CSV table of C-alpha atoms and ligand atoms in Angstrom, one decimal:
chain,number,residue,atom,x,y,z
A,1,UNK,CA,0.2,0.1,0.1
A,2,UNK,CA,1.3,3.5,-0.8
A,3,UNK,CA,0.8,6.2,1.4
A,4,UNK,CA,-0.3,10.0,0.7
A,5,UNK,CA,2.2,11.6,-1.6
A,6,UNK,CA,5.1,13.5,-0.2
A,7,UNK,CA,7.2,16.3,-0.6
A,8,UNK,CA,9.9,15.7,-3.0
A,9,UNK,CA,11.2,17.2,-6.4
A,10,UNK,CA,8.5,15.3,-8.6
A,11,UNK,CA,5.8,16.6,-6.8
A,12,UNK,CA,6.8,20.4,-6.0
A,13,UNK,CA,5.0,21.1,-9.3
A,14,UNK,CA,1.6,20.5,-7.5
A,15,UNK,CA,2.3,23.1,-4.5
A,16,UNK,CA,-0.1,26.0,-4.9
A,17,UNK,CA,1.5,29.6,-6.2
A,18,UNK,CA,1.2,30.9,-1.9
A,19,UNK,CA,4.3,28.7,-1.5
A,20,UNK,CA,7.5,29.9,-2.4
A,21,UNK,CA,9.8,27.3,-3.9
A,22,UNK,CA,14.1,27.3,-3.9
A,23,UNK,CA,14.6,30.0,-6.7
A,24,UNK,CA,18.2,27.4,-8.5
A,25,UNK,CA,18.7,24.6,-10.0
A,26,UNK,CA,19.3,22.1,-7.1
A,27,UNK,CA,20.8,19.4,-9.1
A,28,UNK,CA,23.5,21.7,-10.4
A,29,UNK,CA,24.9,22.4,-6.8
A,30,UNK,CA,27.7,21.4,-5.3
A,31,UNK,CA,28.4,20.3,-1.6
A,32,UNK,CA,29.9,23.0,-0.3
A,33,UNK,CA,28.9,22.8,3.4
A,34,UNK,CA,29.1,19.7,6.0
A,35,UNK,CA,26.3,20.2,8.8
A,36,UNK,CA,26.6,18.1,11.9
A,37,UNK,CA,23.0,18.2,13.9
A,38,UNK,CA,20.2,18.6,11.3
A,39,UNK,CA,17.9,19.2,13.7
A,40,UNK,CA,14.4,21.6,13.2
A,41,UNK,CA,16.5,24.6,14.5
A,42,UNK,CA,19.1,24.3,11.4
A,43,UNK,CA,16.7,23.7,8.9
A,44,UNK,CA,14.6,27.4,10.0
A,45,UNK,CA,18.5,29.1,10.3
A,46,UNK,CA,21.4,28.2,8.8
A,47,UNK,CA,20.0,26.3,5.7
A,48,UNK,CA,17.2,29.1,5.2
A,49,UNK,CA,20.1,32.0,5.4
A,50,UNK,CA,22.1,29.4,2.2
A,51,UNK,CA,19.2,28.7,0.1
A,52,UNK,CA,18.2,32.6,0.5
A,53,UNK,CA,21.8,33.1,-0.8
A,54,UNK,CA,22.0,30.4,-3.4
A,55,UNK,CA,18.4,32.3,-4.6
A,56,UNK,CA,20.2,35.1,-5.2
A,57,UNK,CA,23.0,33.9,-7.2
A,58,UNK,CA,25.3,31.9,-4.7
A,59,UNK,CA,26.5,27.8,-6.1
A,60,UNK,CA,28.1,25.7,-4.8
A,61,UNK,CA,26.8,25.9,-1.4
A,62,UNK,CA,24.3,22.7,-0.4
A,63,UNK,CA,24.2,21.1,2.2
A,64,UNK,CA,24.8,17.2,3.6
A,65,UNK,CA,23.2,17.0,6.7
A,66,UNK,CA,24.6,14.9,9.1
A,67,UNK,CA,22.8,13.2,12.1
A,68,UNK,CA,25.4,12.2,15.2
A,69,UNK,CA,23.1,9.7,16.7
A,70,UNK,CA,19.2,9.7,15.8
A,71,UNK,CA,18.7,8.4,12.2
A,72,UNK,CA,14.9,9.9,12.3
A,73,UNK,CA,15.6,13.1,10.3
A,74,UNK,CA,17.3,11.0,7.7
A,75,UNK,CA,14.3,9.3,7.4
A,76,UNK,CA,12.4,12.3,7.5
A,77,UNK,CA,14.0,13.9,4.7
A,78,UNK,CA,15.6,11.4,2.2
A,79,UNK,CA,13.1,10.4,0.8
A,80,UNK,CA,12.1,14.1,-0.1
A,81,UNK,CA,15.8,14.4,-1.7
A,82,UNK,CA,16.3,16.7,1.6
A,83,UNK,CA,13.1,19.3,0.8
A,84,UNK,CA,11.3,20.7,3.5
A,85,UNK,CA,9.0,23.5,4.2
A,86,UNK,CA,9.4,26.5,6.3
A,87,UNK,CA,6.3,28.0,8.3
A,88,UNK,CA,6.8,31.7,9.6
A,89,UNK,CA,3.9,32.3,12.1
A,90,UNK,CA,2.9,35.0,14.3
A,91,UNK,CA,0.1,37.2,15.0
A,92,UNK,CA,0.0,38.7,11.1
A,93,UNK,CA,2.1,36.7,9.4
A,94,UNK,CA,2.1,33.0,7.3
A,95,UNK,CA,4.8,32.3,5.0
A,96,UNK,CA,5.6,29.2,3.6
A,97,UNK,CA,8.7,28.2,1.6
A,98,UNK,CA,10.0,25.0,0.5
A,99,UNK,CA,14.2,25.4,1.3
A,100,UNK,CA,16.3,23.3,-1.3
A,101,UNK,CA,19.7,24.2,0.7
A,102,UNK,CA,20.0,20.4,2.0
A,103,UNK,CA,21.0,17.9,-0.4
A,104,UNK,CA,20.8,14.9,2.1
A,105,UNK,CA,21.3,13.3,5.1
A,106,UNK,CA,23.7,11.2,6.8
A,107,UNK,CA,23.4,8.9,9.8
A,108,UNK,CA,27.0,8.9,11.4
A,109,UNK,CA,26.8,5.8,13.4
A,110,UNK,CA,25.4,4.1,10.2
A,111,UNK,CA,27.9,5.5,7.8
A,112,UNK,CA,30.4,6.9,9.3
A,113,UNK,CA,32.8,6.3,6.2
A,114,UNK,CA,30.6,8.4,4.3
A,115,UNK,CA,30.7,11.1,6.8
A,116,UNK,CA,34.3,11.5,7.1
A,117,UNK,CA,34.5,11.4,3.0
A,118,UNK,CA,32.1,14.7,3.1
A,119,UNK,CA,34.5,16.9,5.4
A,120,UNK,CA,37.4,15.2,3.2
A,121,UNK,CA,35.6,16.3,0.0
A,122,UNK,CA,37.4,19.0,-2.0
A,123,UNK,CA,34.5,21.5,-2.8
A,124,UNK,CA,33.4,21.0,0.8
A,125,UNK,CA,34.6,24.4,2.6
A,126,UNK,CA,32.6,24.6,5.6
A,127,UNK,CA,31.5,22.9,8.5
A,128,UNK,CA,28.9,24.1,10.9
A,129,UNK,CA,28.2,22.2,14.1
A,130,UNK,CA,24.1,22.9,15.8
A,131,UNK,CA,25.0,19.6,18.1
A,132,UNK,CA,23.4,21.4,21.4
A,133,UNK,CA,25.8,22.0,24.3
A,134,UNK,CA,25.8,18.7,25.3
A,135,UNK,CA,27.3,17.5,21.9
A,136,UNK,CA,30.5,19.3,22.8
A,137,UNK,CA,31.4,16.8,25.8
A,138,UNK,CA,32.9,19.2,28.5
A,139,UNK,CA,33.6,18.3,31.8
A,140,UNK,CA,32.5,20.8,35.0
A,141,UNK,CA,35.7,22.8,34.1
A,142,UNK,CA,34.8,23.4,30.4
A,143,UNK,CA,37.8,20.8,29.2
A,144,UNK,CA,36.7,18.0,26.9
A,145,UNK,CA,36.0,14.7,28.6
A,146,UNK,CA,37.8,12.3,27.1
A,147,UNK,CA,35.3,9.6,28.2
A,148,UNK,CA,32.4,10.8,26.8
A,149,UNK,CA,34.2,12.5,23.3
A,150,UNK,CA,34.5,8.6,21.6
A,151,UNK,CA,34.0,7.4,18.4
A,152,UNK,CA,30.6,8.5,18.0
A,153,UNK,CA,31.6,12.4,19.0
A,154,UNK,CA,31.8,15.2,16.1
A,155,UNK,CA,35.3,15.7,17.0
A,156,UNK,CA,36.4,12.4,15.6
A,157,UNK,CA,34.8,12.6,11.8
A,158,UNK,CA,36.2,16.2,11.9
A,159,UNK,CA,39.6,15.0,12.9
A,160,UNK,CA,39.7,12.5,10.4
A,161,UNK,CA,37.9,14.6,7.6
A,162,UNK,CA,40.9,16.5,8.4
A,163,UNK,CA,43.7,14.4,8.1
A,164,UNK,CA,42.6,12.9,4.3
A,165,UNK,CA,42.2,17.0,3.3
A,166,UNK,CA,46.0,17.0,4.7
A,167,UNK,CA,47.3,13.8,3.0
A,168,UNK,CA,45.3,14.9,0.1
A,169,UNK,CA,47.0,18.6,-0.1
A,170,UNK,CA,43.9,20.5,0.2
A,171,UNK,CA,42.6,23.3,2.2
A,172,UNK,CA,41.9,23.7,5.6
A,173,UNK,CA,37.8,24.4,6.5
A,174,UNK,CA,36.1,26.9,8.1
A,175,UNK,CA,34.7,25.4,11.4
A,176,UNK,CA,31.5,27.2,12.2
A,177,UNK,CA,29.8,26.3,15.2
A,178,UNK,CA,26.3,27.8,16.1
A,179,UNK,CA,25.5,26.5,19.0
A,180,UNK,CA,24.1,28.6,22.2
A,181,UNK,CA,27.9,28.3,24.1
A,182,UNK,CA,29.6,31.7,24.8
A,183,UNK,CA,32.6,32.2,23.1
A,184,UNK,CA,31.1,29.2,20.9
A,185,UNK,CA,34.0,29.4,18.5
A,186,UNK,CA,36.7,29.5,21.1
A,187,UNK,CA,35.5,26.7,23.3
A,188,UNK,CA,35.3,24.6,19.9
A,189,UNK,CA,38.8,25.3,19.1
A,190,UNK,CA,40.0,24.7,22.5
A,191,UNK,CA,38.2,21.1,22.4
A,192,UNK,CA,39.2,20.7,19.4
A,193,UNK,CA,42.8,21.1,20.2
A,194,UNK,CA,42.4,18.4,23.0
A,195,UNK,CA,41.1,15.7,21.1
A,196,UNK,CA,43.9,16.1,18.7
A,197,UNK,CA,46.3,16.0,21.4
A,198,UNK,CA,45.2,12.6,22.7
A,199,UNK,CA,43.8,11.4,19.4
A,200,UNK,CA,45.7,12.9,16.6
A,201,UNK,CA,48.9,15.2,18.3
A,202,UNK,CA,50.6,15.4,14.3
A,203,UNK,CA,47.6,16.9,12.9
A,204,UNK,CA,47.1,19.8,15.5
A,205,UNK,CA,49.8,22.3,14.2
A,206,UNK,CA,48.5,21.6,10.5
A,207,UNK,CA,44.8,22.1,11.6
A,208,UNK,CA,45.1,25.1,13.4
A,209,UNK,CA,47.1,27.0,10.8
A,210,UNK,CA,45.0,25.9,8.3
A,211,UNK,CA,41.2,26.1,9.7
A,212,UNK,CA,39.6,28.9,11.6
A,213,UNK,CA,36.7,28.4,14.2
A,214,UNK,CA,35.1,31.8,14.1
A,215,UNK,CA,32.3,32.6,16.8
A,216,UNK,CA,28.7,33.4,16.0
A,217,UNK,CA,25.4,34.4,17.3
A,218,UNK,CA,22.1,32.6,16.1
A,219,UNK,CA,18.8,33.6,16.8
A,220,UNK,CA,15.5,32.4,15.9
A,221,UNK,CA,12.6,30.6,17.6
A,222,UNK,CA,12.1,26.7,16.9
A,223,UNK,CA,9.6,24.6,18.5
A,224,UNK,CA,9.8,20.9,18.4
A,225,UNK,CA,7.8,20.0,15.0
A,226,UNK,CA,5.1,18.0,16.3
A,227,UNK,CA,2.4,15.2,14.1
A,228,UNK,CA,-0.8,19.0,14.6
A,229,UNK,CA,1.7,20.9,13.0
A,230,UNK,CA,3.0,18.2,10.2
A,231,UNK,CA,-1.1,17.8,9.8
A,232,UNK,CA,-2.1,21.8,9.6
A,233,UNK,CA,1.0,22.3,6.5
A,234,UNK,CA,-0.8,19.7,4.7
A,235,UNK,CA,-3.4,21.9,4.2
A,236,UNK,CA,-0.7,24.5,2.8
A,237,UNK,CA,1.0,22.2,0.5
A,238,UNK,CA,-1.8,20.8,-1.4
A,239,UNK,CA,-2.5,17.3,0.5
A,240,UNK,CA,1.1,16.3,0.1
A,241,UNK,CA,2.7,15.1,3.6
A,242,UNK,CA,6.0,16.8,4.2
A,243,UNK,CA,7.5,14.9,7.4
A,244,UNK,CA,10.7,17.4,7.9
A,245,UNK,CA,8.7,20.2,8.1
A,246,UNK,CA,9.3,23.3,10.4
A,247,UNK,CA,7.6,26.1,12.1
A,248,UNK,CA,9.3,29.1,13.2
A,249,UNK,CA,8.7,32.8,13.4
A,250,UNK,CA,9.1,35.5,11.6
A,251,UNK,CA,13.0,36.8,13.1
A,252,UNK,CA,15.7,35.3,12.7
A,253,UNK,CA,19.4,37.1,13.3
A,254,UNK,CA,22.9,35.4,12.4
A,255,UNK,CA,25.9,37.3,13.5
A,256,UNK,CA,29.2,35.2,12.4
A,257,UNK,CA,32.9,36.7,13.3
A,258,UNK,CA,34.6,37.7,10.4
A,259,UNK,CA,37.3,35.0,10.2
A,260,UNK,CA,36.8,32.2,7.3
A,261,UNK,CA,39.6,29.9,6.3
A,262,UNK,CA,38.1,30.1,2.6
A,263,UNK,CA,35.3,31.1,0.5
A,264,UNK,CA,31.7,31.2,2.2
A,265,UNK,CA,28.4,32.2,0.8
A,266,UNK,CA,27.4,36.4,1.2
A,267,UNK,CA,24.9,35.2,3.7
A,268,UNK,CA,25.7,38.9,5.0
A,269,UNK,CA,23.8,39.8,1.2
A,270,UNK,CA,20.6,38.0,3.1
A,271,UNK,CA,20.4,39.4,6.2
A,272,UNK,CA,23.2,37.9,8.3
A,273,UNK,CA,26.1,40.3,10.1
A,274,UNK,CA,29.4,39.3,9.4
A,275,UNK,CA,31.3,41.4,12.0
A,276,UNK,CA,34.9,41.8,14.1
A,277,UNK,CA,33.3,41.2,17.3
A,278,UNK,CA,30.0,39.1,17.9
A,279,UNK,CA,30.4,38.5,22.2
A,280,UNK,CA,28.4,41.7,22.9
A,281,UNK,CA,25.5,40.1,20.9
A,282,UNK,CA,26.7,36.7,21.9
A,283,UNK,CA,26.1,37.6,25.6
A,284,UNK,CA,22.9,39.8,25.3
A,285,UNK,CA,21.1,37.1,23.6
A,286,UNK,CA,22.6,34.0,26.0
A,287,UNK,CA,22.2,36.2,29.2
A,288,UNK,CA,18.6,37.8,27.9
A,289,UNK,CA,16.6,35.7,25.5
A,290,UNK,CA,18.0,32.5,26.9
A,291,UNK,CA,18.1,33.4,30.6
A,292,UNK,CA,14.5,34.7,30.1
A,293,UNK,CA,13.4,31.5,28.4
A,294,UNK,CA,15.2,29.1,31.2
A,295,UNK,CA,13.3,31.5,33.6
A,296,UNK,CA,10.1,31.1,31.9
A,297,UNK,CA,10.4,27.4,31.8
A,298,UNK,CA,11.0,26.6,35.3
A,299,UNK,CA,9.4,29.4,36.9
A,300,UNK,CA,6.1,28.4,34.2
A,301,UNK,CA,6.2,24.9,35.1
A,302,UNK,CA,6.3,25.1,38.4
A,303,UNK,CA,2.8,27.4,38.2
A,304,UNK,CA,1.1,24.8,35.4
A,305,UNK,CA,1.8,26.9,32.2
A,306,UNK,CA,2.7,24.3,29.5
A,307,UNK,CA,3.8,26.8,26.5
A,308,UNK,CA,6.0,30.0,26.5
A,309,UNK,CA,3.0,32.4,25.5
A,310,UNK,CA,1.3,31.3,28.0
A,311,UNK,CA,4.5,31.5,30.9
A,312,UNK,CA,4.9,35.0,30.0
A,313,UNK,CA,1.5,36.0,29.9
A,314,UNK,CA,1.1,35.1,33.3
A,315,UNK,CA,1.9,38.9,34.8
A,316,UNK,CA,4.2,37.6,37.7
A,317,UNK,CA,6.7,35.8,35.5
A,318,UNK,CA,6.5,38.9,32.7
A,319,UNK,CA,7.8,41.1,35.2
A,320,UNK,CA,10.3,38.7,36.4
A,321,UNK,CA,11.4,38.0,33.0
A,322,UNK,CA,11.5,41.8,32.6
A,323,UNK,CA,13.9,41.8,35.7
A,324,UNK,CA,15.8,39.6,34.7
A,325,UNK,CA,16.6,40.9,31.4
A,326,UNK,CA,16.8,44.5,32.4
A,327,UNK,CA,18.3,44.9,36.1
A,328,UNK,CA,20.7,41.8,36.4
A,329,UNK,CA,21.6,40.8,32.5
A,330,UNK,CA,21.8,44.0,30.7
A,331,UNK,CA,24.0,45.9,33.2
A,332,UNK,CA,27.0,42.4,32.7
A,333,UNK,CA,26.9,43.5,28.8
A,334,UNK,CA,28.8,46.6,27.2
A,335,UNK,CA,26.7,46.5,24.4
A,336,UNK,CA,27.6,46.9,20.4
A,337,UNK,CA,27.4,50.6,18.5
A,338,UNK,CA,23.5,50.5,18.0
A,339,UNK,CA,22.9,47.9,20.3
A,340,UNK,CA,20.1,49.1,22.7
A,341,UNK,CA,19.7,46.4,25.3
A,342,UNK,CA,16.2,48.6,26.7
A,343,UNK,CA,14.3,47.8,23.2
A,344,UNK,CA,16.1,44.7,22.8
A,345,UNK,CA,14.4,42.8,26.2
A,346,UNK,CA,10.5,44.7,25.1
A,347,UNK,CA,10.9,43.1,21.6
A,348,UNK,CA,11.9,39.9,22.9
A,349,UNK,CA,9.1,39.5,25.4
A,350,UNK,CA,6.9,40.5,22.2
A,351,UNK,CA,8.4,37.0,20.4
A,352,UNK,CA,7.9,35.3,23.8
A,353,UNK,CA,4.3,36.4,23.1
A,354,UNK,CA,3.7,34.8,19.8
A,355,UNK,CA,0.7,32.2,20.7
A,356,UNK,CA,0.8,31.1,17.1
A,357,UNK,CA,3.8,29.0,18.2
A,358,UNK,CA,3.3,26.4,20.8
A,359,UNK,CA,6.8,26.4,22.0
A,360,UNK,CA,6.8,23.6,25.2
A,361,UNK,CA,8.4,24.8,28.1
A,362,UNK,CA,9.7,21.2,28.5
A,363,UNK,CA,11.3,21.4,25.5
A,364,UNK,CA,13.7,24.4,27.4
A,365,UNK,CA,13.9,22.9,30.5
A,366,UNK,CA,15.9,20.0,29.0
A,367,UNK,CA,19.7,19.8,29.6
A,368,UNK,CA,19.7,22.8,32.2
A,369,UNK,CA,23.2,21.7,33.6
A,370,UNK,CA,24.7,22.1,30.1
A,371,UNK,CA,22.3,25.5,29.8
A,372,UNK,CA,22.3,27.2,33.2
A,373,UNK,CA,26.0,28.4,33.5
A,374,UNK,CA,26.0,30.3,30.4
A,375,UNK,CA,22.3,31.9,30.7
A,376,UNK,CA,22.4,32.8,34.4
A,377,UNK,CA,25.3,31.4,36.6
A,378,UNK,CA,28.0,33.7,34.4
A,379,UNK,CA,25.6,36.9,34.9
A,380,UNK,CA,25.2,35.7,38.7
A,381,UNK,CA,28.7,36.1,38.5
A,382,UNK,CA,29.5,39.6,37.4
A,383,UNK,CA,26.9,41.2,39.0
A,384,UNK,CA,28.6,39.7,42.0
A,385,UNK,CA,32.1,41.4,41.7
A,386,UNK,CA,29.9,44.2,42.1
A,387,UNK,CA,28.3,43.4,45.5
A,388,UNK,CA,25.4,42.9,43.7
A,389,UNK,CA,22.6,40.0,43.6
A,390,UNK,CA,20.0,38.5,41.2
A,391,UNK,CA,16.5,37.8,42.7
A,392,UNK,CA,14.8,37.0,39.3
A,393,UNK,CA,17.9,34.4,38.7
A,394,UNK,CA,17.7,33.0,42.3
A,395,UNK,CA,13.8,32.4,41.8
A,396,UNK,CA,14.7,30.9,38.3
A,397,UNK,CA,17.4,28.5,40.6
A,398,UNK,CA,14.9,27.7,42.9
A,399,UNK,CA,12.0,26.8,40.3
A,400,UNK,CA,15.3,24.5,38.6
A,401,UNK,CA,15.9,22.4,42.0
A,402,UNK,CA,12.2,21.6,42.2
A,403,UNK,CA,12.2,20.3,38.7
A,404,UNK,CA,15.4,18.5,39.6
A,405,UNK,CA,13.2,16.9,42.3
A,406,UNK,CA,10.8,15.7,39.7
A,407,UNK,CA,8.1,17.9,40.1
A,408,UNK,CA,7.5,18.1,36.4
A,409,UNK,CA,8.2,14.7,35.4
A,410,UNK,CA,11.2,12.9,33.9
A,411,UNK,CA,14.1,15.1,34.0
A,412,UNK,CA,16.3,15.3,30.4
A,413,UNK,CA,19.9,15.8,31.2
A,414,UNK,CA,22.7,14.1,30.3
A,415,UNK,CA,23.5,14.5,34.7
A,416,UNK,CA,19.9,14.0,35.4
A,417,UNK,CA,20.6,11.2,38.3
A,418,UNK,CA,23.8,12.5,40.0
A,419,UNK,CA,21.7,16.3,39.9
A,420,UNK,CA,18.5,14.3,41.3
A,421,UNK,CA,20.6,13.3,44.4
A,422,UNK,CA,22.0,16.6,45.0
A,423,UNK,CA,18.4,18.0,44.6
A,424,UNK,CA,17.0,16.0,47.0
A,425,UNK,CA,19.7,16.8,49.5
A,426,UNK,CA,18.9,18.6,52.6
A,427,UNK,CA,21.4,21.1,51.5
A,428,UNK,CA,20.8,21.3,48.0
A,429,UNK,CA,22.4,24.6,46.7
A,430,UNK,CA,25.9,23.7,48.1
A,431,UNK,CA,25.1,20.0,46.2
A,432,UNK,CA,24.7,21.9,43.1
A,433,UNK,CA,26.6,24.9,43.2
A,434,UNK,CA,29.1,24.4,46.1
A,435,UNK,CA,32.9,24.2,45.8
A,436,UNK,CA,32.3,20.6,44.7
A,437,UNK,CA,29.5,21.5,42.5
A,438,UNK,CA,28.5,19.9,39.3
A,439,UNK,CA,28.2,22.9,37.0
A,440,UNK,CA,31.1,24.8,35.6
A,441,UNK,CA,30.8,28.0,37.3
A,442,UNK,CA,32.6,31.3,39.0
A,443,UNK,CA,29.6,31.5,40.8
A,444,UNK,CA,29.3,31.1,44.5
A,445,UNK,CA,26.3,31.6,46.4
A,446,UNK,CA,26.5,33.4,49.5
A,447,UNK,CA,24.0,32.6,52.6
A,448,UNK,CA,21.3,35.7,51.6
A,449,UNK,CA,21.6,33.6,47.8
A,450,UNK,CA,21.2,29.9,49.6
A,451,UNK,CA,18.2,31.6,51.7
A,452,UNK,CA,16.6,33.0,48.5
A,453,UNK,CA,16.8,29.7,46.4
A,454,UNK,CA,15.5,27.5,49.2
A,455,UNK,CA,12.2,29.9,49.6
A,456,UNK,CA,11.5,29.3,45.9
A,457,UNK,CA,11.7,26.2,45.8
A,458,UNK,CA,8.3,25.0,45.2
A,459,UNK,CA,6.7,23.3,48.2
A,460,UNK,CA,5.3,20.6,45.9
A,461,UNK,CA,3.8,17.0,47.1
A,462,UNK,CA,7.8,15.7,45.8
A,463,UNK,CA,9.8,17.6,47.5
A,464,UNK,CA,12.5,16.2,49.7
A,465,UNK,CA,11.5,12.6,49.8
B,1,LIG,C1,15.8,27.7,23.7
B,1,LIG,C2,16.3,27.6,22.6
B,1,LIG,O1,15.5,25.1,23.9
B,1,LIG,C3,16.3,26.3,24.8
B,1,LIG,O2,16.8,26.5,25.5
B,1,LIG,O3,16.2,28.5,24.8
B,1,LIG,O4,16.1,27.3,21.6
B,1,LIG,C4,15.9,29.1,21.8
B,1,LIG,O5,14.5,29.1,21.6
B,1,LIG,C5,17.0,29.6,20.8
B,1,LIG,O6,18.1,30.0,21.3
B,1,LIG,C6,16.6,31.0,20.0
B,1,LIG,O7,17.4,31.2,19.5
């Protein structure tokens, strides 16, 4: 039995005129970018910019996606030859466009040789990464955890691909981290250096002379696609099924440090900013947007909300999120010329208010141990250095401890077991943030901080069992 027709090159002609199509000959494009971690975020962000650059005339920047673990995205995208619809939604805008930049998806665990060959291919010039914070395999000090950085990690594929490039006399690559880490380029460079020192010491000098690791700030709110999204989009797509579709907001921002090892798409001609110093953008985004997101997630779940737009419509949480952004995070950021942090906070609240996106608080609550150091703890440390405390973030930490105690169901976090034990101890704050803490941070709580966090731990049935 054949199922409903899928979106594919053969069915594109059936789409109504309201759906935008790739404006270039897809088959004529060589793969110029290998992307690790081809989830919904990449499809709504870097692939969207690259598609726009090719529609504007750039050539040979097709993207080969790599899934490091799950075969799911390959199952969704390969039968569609990499095509998918990107739907932008808010109260007023509803635009849908088919993105053609992705050539296909490899599953690293199934086909490691093809992944290494793609990194080593002469036409490949850039490797981009959205492997999430935990994909970097860092320990609590921010160094590479050599146990975690195994055969299945991104480092192995980069190192073996680069070794072949050197052997073949090819140029190095631009290795572009697009994850929500502060100084993500430097972090990748540092960790790559530690991996090479252990596994390929002879390659390190060539790699650092030939490759660059620019830092980037990436921003677009992209909820995980649900079956309901897929069903709703079929109506726009002439009843074609699109397993790989993504729903996002109209807003998008990409700020990239101008440090490429070789050619790049003209992403700046289609809205990206190429700048000398990414740090002010990156810090504002991590500490304000992502910081407020995590606050809304843990405090919102504690108050019975499900989605971001519900949490931010709760007047107490809205005030708390604004307090975090304006009074706690913004004073720690030296704004770039033209960057207005007050206007940024207002614009972020308006984006969180988007009721056309069902952005689950539980999605944001995942992996807190990997996210909170750059979202909250760095802000706390900077304020503490000036003798200032951060009541909004401390309330968030209290709600996070409640989350770790199981108040919102199973905790999705690579350190879940250790965190749950610490959170259930008599002194959870010291266990989590004290000298033997589980998280990398220069923040040390004072007695007042501890008291505030403890008072914010929601007193619910599962507390302290
Ligand atoms: C969110 C981010 O899931 C999360 O933790 O805070 O994915 C956020 O939506 C993006 O960084 C927005 O650019």
